[in-house]
XYZ file of C-alpha atoms in Angstrom:
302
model
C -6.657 -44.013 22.125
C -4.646 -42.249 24.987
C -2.715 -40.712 22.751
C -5.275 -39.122 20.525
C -6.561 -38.064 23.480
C -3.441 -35.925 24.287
C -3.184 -34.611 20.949
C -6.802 -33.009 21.323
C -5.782 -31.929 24.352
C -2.620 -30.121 23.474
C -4.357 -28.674 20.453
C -7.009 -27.236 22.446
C -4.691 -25.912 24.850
C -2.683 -24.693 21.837
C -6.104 -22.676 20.271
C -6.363 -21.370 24.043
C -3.302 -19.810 24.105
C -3.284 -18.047 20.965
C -5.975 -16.409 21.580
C -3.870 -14.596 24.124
C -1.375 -13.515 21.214
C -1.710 -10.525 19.680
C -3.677 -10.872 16.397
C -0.647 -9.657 14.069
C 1.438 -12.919 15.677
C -1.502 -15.143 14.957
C -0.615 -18.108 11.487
C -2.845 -17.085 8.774
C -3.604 -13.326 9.856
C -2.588 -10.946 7.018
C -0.859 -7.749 8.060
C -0.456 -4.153 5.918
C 1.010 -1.425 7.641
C -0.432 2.273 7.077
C 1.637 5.325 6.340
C 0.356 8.625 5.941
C 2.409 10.889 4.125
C 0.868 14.318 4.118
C 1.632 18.381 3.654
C 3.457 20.461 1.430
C 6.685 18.716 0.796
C 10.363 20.324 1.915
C 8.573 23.461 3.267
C 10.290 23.328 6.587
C 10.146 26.439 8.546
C 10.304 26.286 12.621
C 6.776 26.603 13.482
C 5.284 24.759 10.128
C 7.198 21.698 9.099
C 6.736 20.311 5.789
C 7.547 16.671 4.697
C 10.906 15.526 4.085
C 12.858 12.605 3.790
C 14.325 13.219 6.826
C 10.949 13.348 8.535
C 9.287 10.441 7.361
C 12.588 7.760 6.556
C 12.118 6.304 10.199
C 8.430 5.667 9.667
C 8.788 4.239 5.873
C 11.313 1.763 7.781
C 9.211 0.628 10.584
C 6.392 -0.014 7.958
C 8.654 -1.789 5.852
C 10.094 -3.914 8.884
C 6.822 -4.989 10.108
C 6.410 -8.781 10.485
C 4.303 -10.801 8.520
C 3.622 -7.611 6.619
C 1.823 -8.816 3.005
C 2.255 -5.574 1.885
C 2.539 -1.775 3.027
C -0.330 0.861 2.044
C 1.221 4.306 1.366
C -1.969 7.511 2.135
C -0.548 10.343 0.326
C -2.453 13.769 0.511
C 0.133 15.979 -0.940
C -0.143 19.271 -3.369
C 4.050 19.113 -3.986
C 6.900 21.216 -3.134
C 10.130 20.599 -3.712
C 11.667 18.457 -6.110
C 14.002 17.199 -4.510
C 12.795 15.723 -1.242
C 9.953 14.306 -3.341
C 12.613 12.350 -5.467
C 14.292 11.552 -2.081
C 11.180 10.163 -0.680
C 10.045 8.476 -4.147
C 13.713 6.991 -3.719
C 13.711 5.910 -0.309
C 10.213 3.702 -1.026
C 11.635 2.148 -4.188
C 14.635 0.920 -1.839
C 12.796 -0.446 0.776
C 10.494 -2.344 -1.020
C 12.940 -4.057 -3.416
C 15.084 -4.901 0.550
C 11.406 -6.312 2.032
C 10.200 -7.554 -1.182
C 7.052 -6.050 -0.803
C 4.265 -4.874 -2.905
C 3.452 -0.890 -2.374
C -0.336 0.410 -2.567
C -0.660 4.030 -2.953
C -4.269 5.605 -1.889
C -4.666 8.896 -2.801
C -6.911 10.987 -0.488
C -8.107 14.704 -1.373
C -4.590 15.067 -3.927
C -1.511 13.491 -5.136
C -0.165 16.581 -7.146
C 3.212 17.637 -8.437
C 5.664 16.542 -5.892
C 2.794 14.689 -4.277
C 1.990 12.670 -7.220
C 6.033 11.935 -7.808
C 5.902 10.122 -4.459
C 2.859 8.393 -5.549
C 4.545 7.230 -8.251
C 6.690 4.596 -6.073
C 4.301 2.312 -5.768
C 3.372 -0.964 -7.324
C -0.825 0.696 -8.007
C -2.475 4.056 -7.617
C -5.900 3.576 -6.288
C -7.707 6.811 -5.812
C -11.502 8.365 -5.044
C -13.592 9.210 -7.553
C -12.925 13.377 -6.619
C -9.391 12.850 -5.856
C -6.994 14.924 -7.881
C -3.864 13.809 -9.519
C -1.116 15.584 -11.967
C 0.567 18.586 -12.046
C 3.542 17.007 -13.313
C 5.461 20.268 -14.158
C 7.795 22.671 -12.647
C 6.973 25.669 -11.119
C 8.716 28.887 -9.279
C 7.609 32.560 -8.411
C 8.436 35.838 -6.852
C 7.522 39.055 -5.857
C 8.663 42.835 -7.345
C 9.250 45.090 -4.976
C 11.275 47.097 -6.505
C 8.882 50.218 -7.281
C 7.501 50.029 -3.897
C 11.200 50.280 -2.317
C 10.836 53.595 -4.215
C 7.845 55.262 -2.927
C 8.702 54.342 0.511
C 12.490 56.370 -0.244
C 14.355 53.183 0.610
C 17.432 52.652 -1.143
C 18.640 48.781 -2.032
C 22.249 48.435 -1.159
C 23.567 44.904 -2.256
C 27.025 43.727 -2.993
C 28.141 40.452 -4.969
C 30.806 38.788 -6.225
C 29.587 36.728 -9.648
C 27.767 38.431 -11.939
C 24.964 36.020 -11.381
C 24.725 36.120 -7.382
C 21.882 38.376 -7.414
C 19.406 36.619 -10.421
C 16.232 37.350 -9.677
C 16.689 39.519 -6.523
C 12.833 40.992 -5.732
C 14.168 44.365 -5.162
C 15.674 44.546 -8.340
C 14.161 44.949 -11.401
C 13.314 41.937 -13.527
C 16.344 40.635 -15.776
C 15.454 38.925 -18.926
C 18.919 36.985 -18.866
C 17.724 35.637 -15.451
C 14.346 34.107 -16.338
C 15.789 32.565 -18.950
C 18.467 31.267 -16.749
C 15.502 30.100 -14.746
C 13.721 28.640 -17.337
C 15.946 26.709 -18.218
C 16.627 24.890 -15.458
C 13.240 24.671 -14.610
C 13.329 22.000 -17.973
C 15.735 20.217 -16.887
C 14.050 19.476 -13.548
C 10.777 19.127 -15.931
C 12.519 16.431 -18.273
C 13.664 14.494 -14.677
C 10.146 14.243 -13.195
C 8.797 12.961 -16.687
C 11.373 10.399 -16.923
C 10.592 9.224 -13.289
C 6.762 8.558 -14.315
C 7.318 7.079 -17.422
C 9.777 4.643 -15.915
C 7.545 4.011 -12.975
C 3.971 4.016 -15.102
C 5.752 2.450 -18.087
C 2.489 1.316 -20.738
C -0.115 2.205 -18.219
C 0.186 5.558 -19.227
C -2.307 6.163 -21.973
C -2.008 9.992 -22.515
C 0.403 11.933 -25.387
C 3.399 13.451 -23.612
C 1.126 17.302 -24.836
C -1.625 16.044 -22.526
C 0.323 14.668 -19.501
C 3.172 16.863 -19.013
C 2.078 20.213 -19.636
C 1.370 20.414 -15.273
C -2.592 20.034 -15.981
C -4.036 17.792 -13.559
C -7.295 15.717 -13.345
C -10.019 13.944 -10.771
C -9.822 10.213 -9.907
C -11.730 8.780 -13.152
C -9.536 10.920 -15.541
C -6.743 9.980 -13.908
C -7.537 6.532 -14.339
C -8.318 6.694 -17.823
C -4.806 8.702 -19.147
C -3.226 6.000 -16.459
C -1.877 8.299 -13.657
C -4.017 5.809 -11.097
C -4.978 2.149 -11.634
C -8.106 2.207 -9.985
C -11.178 3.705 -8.149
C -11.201 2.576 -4.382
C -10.339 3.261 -0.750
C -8.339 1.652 1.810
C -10.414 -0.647 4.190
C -12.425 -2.152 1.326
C -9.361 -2.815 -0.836
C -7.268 -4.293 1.207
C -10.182 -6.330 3.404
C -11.013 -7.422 -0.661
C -7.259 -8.561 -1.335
C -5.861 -9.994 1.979
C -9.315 -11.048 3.667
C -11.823 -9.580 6.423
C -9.513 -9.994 9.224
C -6.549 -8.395 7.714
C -5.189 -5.806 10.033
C -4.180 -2.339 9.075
C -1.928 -0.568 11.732
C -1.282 2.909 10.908
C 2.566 3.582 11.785
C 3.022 7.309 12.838
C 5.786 9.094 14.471
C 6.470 8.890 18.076
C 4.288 11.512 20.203
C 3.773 12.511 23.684
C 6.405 10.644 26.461
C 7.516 8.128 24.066
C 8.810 10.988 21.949
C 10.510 12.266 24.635
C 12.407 9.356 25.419
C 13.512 9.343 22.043
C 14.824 13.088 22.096
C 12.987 15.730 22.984
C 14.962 18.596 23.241
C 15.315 19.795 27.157
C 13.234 22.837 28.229
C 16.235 25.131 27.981
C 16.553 24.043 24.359
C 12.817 24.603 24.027
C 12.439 27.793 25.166
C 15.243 28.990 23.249
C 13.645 27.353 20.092
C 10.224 29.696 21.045
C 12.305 32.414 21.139
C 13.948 32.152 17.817
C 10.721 31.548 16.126
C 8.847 34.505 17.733
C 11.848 36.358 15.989
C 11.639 34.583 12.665
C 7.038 35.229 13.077
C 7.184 37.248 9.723
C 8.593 34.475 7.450
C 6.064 32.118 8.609
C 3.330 34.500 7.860
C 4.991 34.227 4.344
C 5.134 30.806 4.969
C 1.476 29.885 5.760
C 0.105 32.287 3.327
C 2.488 30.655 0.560
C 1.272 27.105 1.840
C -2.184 27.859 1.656
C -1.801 29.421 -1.853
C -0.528 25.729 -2.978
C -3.610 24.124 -1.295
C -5.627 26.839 -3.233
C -4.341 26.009 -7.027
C -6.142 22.460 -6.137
C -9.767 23.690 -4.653
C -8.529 22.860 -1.169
């Protein structure tokens, strides 16, 4: 009897004291850790960073790391960029979860386009909103001619190469046919590498003709579902509360702000204020800059 008495007694101490413990360290609490991966991708300028591998690899790998993590909840909001640090990203996901063994949700918020949508593509399900947008799987580049308006101004272009090809598709010049072609070109072969990456990472889901899916069109959530770009209609509190249980918890892992940042290397107010200066001197690239990110927004309604 004495003994049955202790064991009540250290199992209520026992319930006492975990109450104390933070709820992730809890037995039976489910955990998902929340990235947010959003922005034009690879647009990095000094005043308007874009998203990179570089920039987000330290937050993919404390999601990843997380204990007792059931799985980790990717929310993308992304129109695209470049190529490559979407593959890089894409990449860097794929690894990680095969390390952790765990199960990737994607949620798309307003878009998951182009580049965006590549990233998307590295996880396990797509689950987007009814008027989220999805797609653009395609390649795209642009410039500007300024070659007749060099002219009327009475400015003369003075540029010297070595390679007959150095200059391809110089603004001030005029336009080249050889060039775009050149361009073309290799604007298929980057083409044919994001297709493959969907197909391998959609596989059967995909229910669209390469003519409908390819071609850089892009659709809302219920379309998107239906051709198999997403898996299903939802959002991220009711899914994952549906899946893992009311009390699961959801921390959102972001980058290190304010002091904590600073411990972790802030540059030093010299450095800083020689960092202003530069950028004051570089202001008319990012007007360029903005007014080329907005334009990307734009293409999507946003």
């Amino acid at each position: 009897m004495a003994e049955q008495l202790n064991d009540r007694e250290s199992s209520g101490l026992a319930d006492k004291l975990m109450q104390y413990l933070p709820a992730r360290f809890r037995p039976g609490t489910a955990v998902v850790p929340v990235v947010r991966l959003s922005g034009v991708i690879g647009a990095v300028t000094p005043l308007r960073p874009g998203m990179t591998l570089a920039g987000v690899a330290k937050v993919l790998e404390r999601a990843f790391s997380y204990r007792h993590a059931k799985a980790v909840a990717l929310v993308i909001n992304s129109p695209g960029g470049s190529p490559v640090q979407s593959r890089q990203i894409y990449l860097r996901i794929k690894q990680l979860a095969a390390e952790k063994k765990l199960p990737v949700l994607v949620f798309v918020e307003d878009v998951a386009a182009s580049g965006g949508y590549m990233i998307a593509c590295a996880g396990d399900e797509i689950i987007c909103d009814p008027s989220s947008i999805l797609g653009s799987i395609g390649v795209v580049g642009g410039s500007f001619g300024f070659q007749e308006a060099i002219k009327r101004l009475g400015i003369e272009r003075r540029l010297y190469t070595a390679g007959a090809h150095k200059a391809m598709l110089d603004p001030f010049l005029p336009e080249n046919p050889d060039d775009v072609a050149k361009l073309k070109a290799l604007q298929r072969e980057i083409h044919q590498i994001f297709i493959a990456l969907v197909k391998e990472s959609r596989g059967a889901r995909l229910k669209g003709a390469d003519d409908t899916l390819f071609t850089g069109e892009y659709w809302a959530g219920e379309s998107s579902v239906a051709l198999g770009l997403a898996d299903s209609i939802g959002d991220l509190r009711s899914t994952l509360r549906a899946r893992y249980g009311e009390k699961v918890l959801m921390p959102v892992i972001a980058q290190p702000t304010g002091l904590l940042s600073g411990l972790l290397g802030r540059k030093s107010p010299g450095a800083g204020q020689l960092s202003a200066m530069e950028s004051m001197a570089g202001l008319p690239d990012e007007l360029i800059s903005a007014v080329e990110t907005r334009a990307i927004w734009a293409k999507f309604g946003f």
